[in-house]
Coordinates of C-alpha atoms in Angstrom, one line a residue:
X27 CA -97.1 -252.5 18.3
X28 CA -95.1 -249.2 18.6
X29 CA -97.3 -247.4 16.4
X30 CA -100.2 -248.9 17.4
X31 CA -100.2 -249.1 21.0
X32 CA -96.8 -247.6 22.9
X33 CA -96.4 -244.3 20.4
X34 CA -99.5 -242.8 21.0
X35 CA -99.1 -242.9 24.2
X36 CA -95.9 -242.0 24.5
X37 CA -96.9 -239.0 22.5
X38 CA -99.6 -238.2 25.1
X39 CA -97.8 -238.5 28.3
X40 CA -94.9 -236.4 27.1
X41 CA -97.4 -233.6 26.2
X42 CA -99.1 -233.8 29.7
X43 CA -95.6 -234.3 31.5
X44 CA -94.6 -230.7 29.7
X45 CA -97.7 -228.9 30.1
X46 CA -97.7 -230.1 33.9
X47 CA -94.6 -228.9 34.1
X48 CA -95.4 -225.3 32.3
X49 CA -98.1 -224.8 34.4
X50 CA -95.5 -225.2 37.8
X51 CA -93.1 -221.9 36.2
X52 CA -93.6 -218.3 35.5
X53 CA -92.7 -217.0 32.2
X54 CA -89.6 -215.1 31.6
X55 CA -88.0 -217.0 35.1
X56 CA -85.7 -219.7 35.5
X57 CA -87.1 -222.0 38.0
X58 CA -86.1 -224.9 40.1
X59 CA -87.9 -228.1 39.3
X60 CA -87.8 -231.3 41.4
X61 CA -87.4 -233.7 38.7
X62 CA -87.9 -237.0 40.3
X63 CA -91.5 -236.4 41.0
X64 CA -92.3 -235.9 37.6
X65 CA -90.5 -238.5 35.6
X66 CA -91.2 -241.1 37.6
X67 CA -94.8 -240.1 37.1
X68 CA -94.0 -240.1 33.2
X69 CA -93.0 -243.3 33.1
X70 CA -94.6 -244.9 35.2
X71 CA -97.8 -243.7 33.4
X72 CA -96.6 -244.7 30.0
X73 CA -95.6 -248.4 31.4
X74 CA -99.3 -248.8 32.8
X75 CA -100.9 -247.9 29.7
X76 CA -99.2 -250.2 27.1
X77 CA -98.0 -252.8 29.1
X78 CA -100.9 -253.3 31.3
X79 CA -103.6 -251.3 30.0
X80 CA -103.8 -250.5 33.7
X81 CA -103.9 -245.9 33.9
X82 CA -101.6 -245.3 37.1
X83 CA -102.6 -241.6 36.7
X84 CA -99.4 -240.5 38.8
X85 CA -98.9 -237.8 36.3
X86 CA -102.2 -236.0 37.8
X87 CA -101.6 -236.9 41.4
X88 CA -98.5 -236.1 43.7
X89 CA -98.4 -239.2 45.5
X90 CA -99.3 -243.0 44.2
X91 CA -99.8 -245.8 46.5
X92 CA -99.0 -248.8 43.9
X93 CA -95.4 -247.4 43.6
X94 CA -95.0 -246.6 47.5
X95 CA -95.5 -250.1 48.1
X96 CA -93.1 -251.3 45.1
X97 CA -90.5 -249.1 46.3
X98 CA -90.6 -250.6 49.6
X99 CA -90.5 -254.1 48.8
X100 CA -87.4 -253.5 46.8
X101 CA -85.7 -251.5 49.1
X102 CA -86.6 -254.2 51.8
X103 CA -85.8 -257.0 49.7
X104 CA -81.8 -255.6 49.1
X105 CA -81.7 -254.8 52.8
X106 CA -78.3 -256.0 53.9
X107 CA -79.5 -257.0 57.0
X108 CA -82.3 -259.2 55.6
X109 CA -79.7 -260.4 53.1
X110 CA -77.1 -261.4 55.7
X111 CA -79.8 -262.5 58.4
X112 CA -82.7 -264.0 56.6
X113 CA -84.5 -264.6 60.7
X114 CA -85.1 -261.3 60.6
X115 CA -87.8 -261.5 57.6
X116 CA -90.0 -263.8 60.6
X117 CA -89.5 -261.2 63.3
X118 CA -92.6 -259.3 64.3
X119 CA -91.1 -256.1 63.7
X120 CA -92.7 -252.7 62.0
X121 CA -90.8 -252.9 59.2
X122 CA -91.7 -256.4 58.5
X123 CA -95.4 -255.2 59.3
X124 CA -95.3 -252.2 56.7
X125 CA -93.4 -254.8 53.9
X126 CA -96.5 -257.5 54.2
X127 CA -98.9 -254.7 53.4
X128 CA -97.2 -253.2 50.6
X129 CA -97.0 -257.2 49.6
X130 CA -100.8 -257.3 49.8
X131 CA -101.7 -253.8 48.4
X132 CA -99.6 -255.2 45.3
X133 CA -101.6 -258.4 45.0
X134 CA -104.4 -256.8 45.3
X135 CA -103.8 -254.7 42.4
X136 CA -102.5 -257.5 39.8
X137 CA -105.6 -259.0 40.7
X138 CA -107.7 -255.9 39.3
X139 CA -104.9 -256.1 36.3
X140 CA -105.2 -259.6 35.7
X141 CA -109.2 -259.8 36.1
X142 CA -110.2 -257.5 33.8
X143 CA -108.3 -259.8 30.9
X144 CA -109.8 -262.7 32.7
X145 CA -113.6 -261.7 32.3
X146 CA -113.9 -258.5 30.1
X147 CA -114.5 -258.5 26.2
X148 CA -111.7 -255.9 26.0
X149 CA -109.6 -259.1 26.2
X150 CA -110.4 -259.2 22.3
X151 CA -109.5 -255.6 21.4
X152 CA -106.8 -254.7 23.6
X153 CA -103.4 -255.8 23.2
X154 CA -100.4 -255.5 25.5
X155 CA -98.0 -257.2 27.3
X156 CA -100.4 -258.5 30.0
X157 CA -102.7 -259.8 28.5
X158 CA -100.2 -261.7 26.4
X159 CA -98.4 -262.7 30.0
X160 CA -101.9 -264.4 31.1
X161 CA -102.7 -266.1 28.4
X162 CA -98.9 -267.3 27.1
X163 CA -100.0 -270.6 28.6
X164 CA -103.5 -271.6 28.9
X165 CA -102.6 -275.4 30.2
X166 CA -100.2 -274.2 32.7
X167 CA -101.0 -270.8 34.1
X168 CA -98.5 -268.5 36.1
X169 CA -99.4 -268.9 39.5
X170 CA -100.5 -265.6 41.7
X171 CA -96.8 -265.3 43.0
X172 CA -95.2 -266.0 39.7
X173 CA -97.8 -263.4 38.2
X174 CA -97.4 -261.1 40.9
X175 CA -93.7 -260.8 40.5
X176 CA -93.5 -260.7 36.6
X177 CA -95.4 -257.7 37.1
X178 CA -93.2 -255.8 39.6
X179 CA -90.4 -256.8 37.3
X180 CA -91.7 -255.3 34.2
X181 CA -92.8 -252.4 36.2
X182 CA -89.8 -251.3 38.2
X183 CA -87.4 -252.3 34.8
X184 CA -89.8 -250.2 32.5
X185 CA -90.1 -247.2 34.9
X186 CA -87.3 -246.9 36.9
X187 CA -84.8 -247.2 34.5
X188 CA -86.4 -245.2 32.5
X189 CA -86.9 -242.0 34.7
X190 CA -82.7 -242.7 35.4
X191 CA -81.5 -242.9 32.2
X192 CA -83.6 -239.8 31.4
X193 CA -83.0 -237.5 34.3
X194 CA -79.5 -238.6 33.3
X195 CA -79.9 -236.9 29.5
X196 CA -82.0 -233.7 31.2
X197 CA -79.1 -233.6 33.2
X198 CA -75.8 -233.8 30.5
X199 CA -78.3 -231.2 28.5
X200 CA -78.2 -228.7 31.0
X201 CA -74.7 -229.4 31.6
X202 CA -73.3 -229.5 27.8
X203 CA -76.1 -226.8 26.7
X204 CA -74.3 -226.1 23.3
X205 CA -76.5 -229.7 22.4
X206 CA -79.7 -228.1 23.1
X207 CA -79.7 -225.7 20.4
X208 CA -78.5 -228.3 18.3
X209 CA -81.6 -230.8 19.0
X210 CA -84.1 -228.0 19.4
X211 CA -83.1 -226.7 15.8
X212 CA -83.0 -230.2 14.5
X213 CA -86.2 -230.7 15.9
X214 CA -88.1 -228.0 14.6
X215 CA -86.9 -228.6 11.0
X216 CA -88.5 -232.2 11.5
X217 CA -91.1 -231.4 13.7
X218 CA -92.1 -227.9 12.7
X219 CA -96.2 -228.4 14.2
X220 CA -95.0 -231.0 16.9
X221 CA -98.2 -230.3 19.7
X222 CA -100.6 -231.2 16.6
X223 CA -98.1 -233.5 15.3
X224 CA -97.8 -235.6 18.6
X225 CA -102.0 -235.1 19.2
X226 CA -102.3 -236.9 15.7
X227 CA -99.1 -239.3 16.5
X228 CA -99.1 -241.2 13.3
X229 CA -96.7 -243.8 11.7
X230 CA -95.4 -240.7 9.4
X231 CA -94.6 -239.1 12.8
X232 CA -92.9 -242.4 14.7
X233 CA -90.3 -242.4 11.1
X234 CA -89.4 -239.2 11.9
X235 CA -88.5 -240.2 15.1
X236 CA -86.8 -243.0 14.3
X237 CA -84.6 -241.4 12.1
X238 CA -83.4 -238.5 14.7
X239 CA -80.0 -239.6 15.1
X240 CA -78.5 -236.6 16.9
X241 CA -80.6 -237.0 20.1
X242 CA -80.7 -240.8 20.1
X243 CA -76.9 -240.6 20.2
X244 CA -77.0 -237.8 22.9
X245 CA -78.9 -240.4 24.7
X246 CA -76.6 -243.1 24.6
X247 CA -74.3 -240.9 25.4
X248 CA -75.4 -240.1 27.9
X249 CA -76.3 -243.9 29.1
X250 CA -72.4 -244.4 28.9
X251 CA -71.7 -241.7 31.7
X252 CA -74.7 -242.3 33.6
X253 CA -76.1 -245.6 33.4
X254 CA -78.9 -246.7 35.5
X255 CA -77.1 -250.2 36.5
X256 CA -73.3 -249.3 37.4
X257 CA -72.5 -252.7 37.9
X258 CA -74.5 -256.0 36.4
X259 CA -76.3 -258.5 38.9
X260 CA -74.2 -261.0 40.3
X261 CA -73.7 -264.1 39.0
X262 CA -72.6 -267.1 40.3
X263 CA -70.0 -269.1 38.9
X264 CA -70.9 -273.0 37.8
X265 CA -67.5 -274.2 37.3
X266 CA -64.1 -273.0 37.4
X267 CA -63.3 -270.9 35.5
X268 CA -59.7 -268.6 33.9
X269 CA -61.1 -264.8 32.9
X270 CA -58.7 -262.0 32.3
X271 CA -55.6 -264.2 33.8
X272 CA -57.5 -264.8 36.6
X273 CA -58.3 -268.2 38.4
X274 CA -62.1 -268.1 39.0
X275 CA -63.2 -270.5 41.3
X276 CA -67.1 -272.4 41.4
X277 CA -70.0 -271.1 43.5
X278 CA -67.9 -267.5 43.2
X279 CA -69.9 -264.6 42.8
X280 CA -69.0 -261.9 39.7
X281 CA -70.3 -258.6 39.5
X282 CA -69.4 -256.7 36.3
X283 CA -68.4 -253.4 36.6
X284 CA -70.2 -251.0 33.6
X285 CA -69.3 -247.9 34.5
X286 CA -65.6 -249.3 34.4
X287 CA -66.2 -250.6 31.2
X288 CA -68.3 -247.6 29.7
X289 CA -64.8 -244.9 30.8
X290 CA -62.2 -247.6 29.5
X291 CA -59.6 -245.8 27.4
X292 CA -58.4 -249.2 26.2
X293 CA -62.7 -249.2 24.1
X294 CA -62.8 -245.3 24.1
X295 CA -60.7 -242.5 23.0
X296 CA -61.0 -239.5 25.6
X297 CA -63.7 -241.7 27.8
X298 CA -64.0 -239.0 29.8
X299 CA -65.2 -236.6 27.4
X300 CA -68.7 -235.7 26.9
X301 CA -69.3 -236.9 22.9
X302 CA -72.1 -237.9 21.2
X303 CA -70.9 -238.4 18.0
X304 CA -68.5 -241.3 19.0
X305 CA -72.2 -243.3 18.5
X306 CA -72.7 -242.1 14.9
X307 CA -72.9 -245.1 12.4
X308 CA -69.6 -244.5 11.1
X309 CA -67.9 -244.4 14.6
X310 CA -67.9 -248.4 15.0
X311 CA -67.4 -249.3 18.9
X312 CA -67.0 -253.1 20.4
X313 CA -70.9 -254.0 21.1
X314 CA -69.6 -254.7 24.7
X315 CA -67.7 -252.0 25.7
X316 CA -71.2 -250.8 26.2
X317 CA -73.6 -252.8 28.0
X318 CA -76.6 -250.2 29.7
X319 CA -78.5 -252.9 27.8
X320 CA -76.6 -255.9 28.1
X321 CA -75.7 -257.7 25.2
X322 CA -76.0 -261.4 23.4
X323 CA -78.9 -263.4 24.2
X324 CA -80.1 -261.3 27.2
X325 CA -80.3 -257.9 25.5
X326 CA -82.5 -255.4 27.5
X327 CA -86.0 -256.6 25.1
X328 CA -86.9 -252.7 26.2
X329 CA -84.4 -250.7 24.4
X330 CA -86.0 -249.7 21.8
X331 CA -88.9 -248.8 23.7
X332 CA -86.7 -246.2 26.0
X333 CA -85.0 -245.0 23.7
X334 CA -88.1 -243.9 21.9
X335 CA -90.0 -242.8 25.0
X336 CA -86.8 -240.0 25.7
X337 CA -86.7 -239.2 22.8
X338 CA -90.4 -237.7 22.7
X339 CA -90.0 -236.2 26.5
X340 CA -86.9 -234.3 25.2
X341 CA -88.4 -233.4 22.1
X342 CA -90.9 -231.9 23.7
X343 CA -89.6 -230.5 26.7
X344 CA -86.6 -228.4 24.8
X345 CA -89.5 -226.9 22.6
X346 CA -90.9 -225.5 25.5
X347 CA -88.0 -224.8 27.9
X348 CA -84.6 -223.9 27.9
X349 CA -83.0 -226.0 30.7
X350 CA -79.9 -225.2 33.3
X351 CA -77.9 -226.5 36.1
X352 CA -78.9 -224.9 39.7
X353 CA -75.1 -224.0 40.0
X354 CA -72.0 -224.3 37.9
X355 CA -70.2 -227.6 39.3
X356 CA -73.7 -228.9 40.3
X357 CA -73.9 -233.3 40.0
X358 CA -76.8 -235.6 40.4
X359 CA -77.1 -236.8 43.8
X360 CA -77.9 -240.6 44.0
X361 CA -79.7 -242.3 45.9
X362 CA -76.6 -244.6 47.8
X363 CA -79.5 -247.4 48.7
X364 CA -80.7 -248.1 45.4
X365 CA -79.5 -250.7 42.8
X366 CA -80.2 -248.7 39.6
X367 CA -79.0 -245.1 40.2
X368 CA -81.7 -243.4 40.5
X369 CA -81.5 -239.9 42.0
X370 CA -82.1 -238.7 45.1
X371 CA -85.4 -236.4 45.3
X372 CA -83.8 -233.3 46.1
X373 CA -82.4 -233.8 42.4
X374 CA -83.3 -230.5 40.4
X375 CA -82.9 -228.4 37.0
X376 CA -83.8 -225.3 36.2
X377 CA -86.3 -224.3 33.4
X378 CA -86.7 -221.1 31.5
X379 CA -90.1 -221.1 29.3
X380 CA -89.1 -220.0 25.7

């Protein structure tokens, strides 16, 4: 499936996401580029395409309705206030107004999704995780709400998360820049033609990728500093329970702390060092002192396609640029409202075409 369906278009997106971004800079200048903007539209474009053979097209346009309404429903939904005082979802207010159109808008669109599977012959050809979600259960179909939600789901988990975790490697680059030689010259030695090498995007091409172990462990890295869920969702406790010493009581909620776990100096030696090679083979770590993708049962069934999807986008983007902070003790500023990290839009880089 990676060859045949994500990698391609992986391999597209990330050429359009640099040449977009080219097209924003003059030569010979370092300039400042708002970097939410465009990898949201990255990723978001690349989780329409192979999970939903749905085009969002954000990368082309500067605004995109489908994702304004998603990003209000969420931020509604973990409204404290609605939380704490659920009457407030039945008051006739403008907020509640704006959240039952973004609700419709969203309907509305998994209906165009889930029609074209339901009554066109590219049902036969296409394959993705859609049309796979529809037809799972042909005696006892998802209802619309049940559909409708699966779908934001996969969305916000494949975008999101993926536009955090990798503004958060853009970011360590520009900070530890002694890597990006290091990556770029890797990358030429196994990429030497990589435009008409990603164009062609081949399964010779997708090995090679594979086997780049110096950026994928930058990136995980770079997940252990900055990764997009700080703490895990709560979960509530079903009977009591002793953890750590500690008397747990029933119907308690727990919220792990990753972050805490990720800079423990009890898992990792000098966790606040910036290291990628603590995540070579040989350098053996406890599978969970670090969790950006879970672990056990309930591991993140995306990894693999991230990790892949950054790896391209970097790839191609240090070909092209060389990338810097705006100021020497500059830091990502997050967005305080949101559950997964993700920066605030004034978050920026600079970029030098080489």
């Amino acid at each position: 499936t990676a060859t045949n369906v994500c990698f391609p278009t992986m391999c597209k997106k990330a050429l359009e996401l640099t040449e977009h971004i080219k097209k924003t800079i003059k030569y010979g200048v370092k300039s400042e580029i708002f970097l939410n903007r465009w990898l949201k539209a990255f990723s978001l474009d690349i989780a329409g395409e192979t999970l939903f053979g749905f085009n969002f097209n954000h990368l082309k346009e500067l605004t995109n309705a489908a994702i304004e309404a998603m990003d209000y429903i969420i931020s509604e939904i973990f409204n404290p206030l609605r939380v704490a005082f659920p009457l407030v979802n039945r008051l006739p207010t403008k907020t509640n107004k704006k959240l039952d159109r973004s609700i419709q808008y969203i309907d509305n669109l998994v209906s165009i999704m889930r029609d074209k599977y339901s009554h066109n012959n590219l049902i036969d050809v296409d394959d993705n995780l859609l049309k796979r979600l529809i037809n799972s259960n042909k005696e006892e179909k998802l209802t619309e709400d049940e559909l409708r939600n699966n779908i934001i789901t996969l969305v916000l988990s494949s975008y999101e998360t993926t536009q955090v975790s990798l503004g958060g490697a853009l970011y360590h680059l520009a900070r530890y820049s002694e890597y990006q030689k290091l990556i770029r010259d890797e990358s030429k030695k196994l990429f030497p033609n990589i435009d008409q090498e990603m164009m062609e995007a081949n399964d010779f091409l997708y090995e090679k990728f594979q086997k780049f172990e110096l950026l994928e462990n930058f990136i995980l890295e770079s997940l252990r500093i900055y990764s997009p869920l700080a703490n895990q969702n709560a979960r509530t406790i079903t009977q009591d329970t002793q953890l750590g010493g500690f008397n747990i009581k029933s119907d308690i909620s727990l919220i792990i702390n990753i972050h805490a776990i990720h800079m423990n100096d009890d898992s990792w030696n000098e966790p606040n060092k910036f290291n990628p090679y603590r995540f070579c083979k040989e350098n053996r770590h406890d599978k969970f002192s670090f969790l950006p993708f879970g672990a056990g049962p309930r591991l993140c069934s995306g990894r693999n396609f991230t990790l892949l999807e950054q790896k391209i986008a970097i790839c191609c983007l240090l070909r092209k640029f060389e990338i810097s902070l705006p100021c020497n003790f500059y830091n990502v500023p997050i967005k305080r409202t949101s559950f997964t990290g993700i920066p605030e839009n004034s978050f920026t880089l600079l970029f030098e075409p080489l």
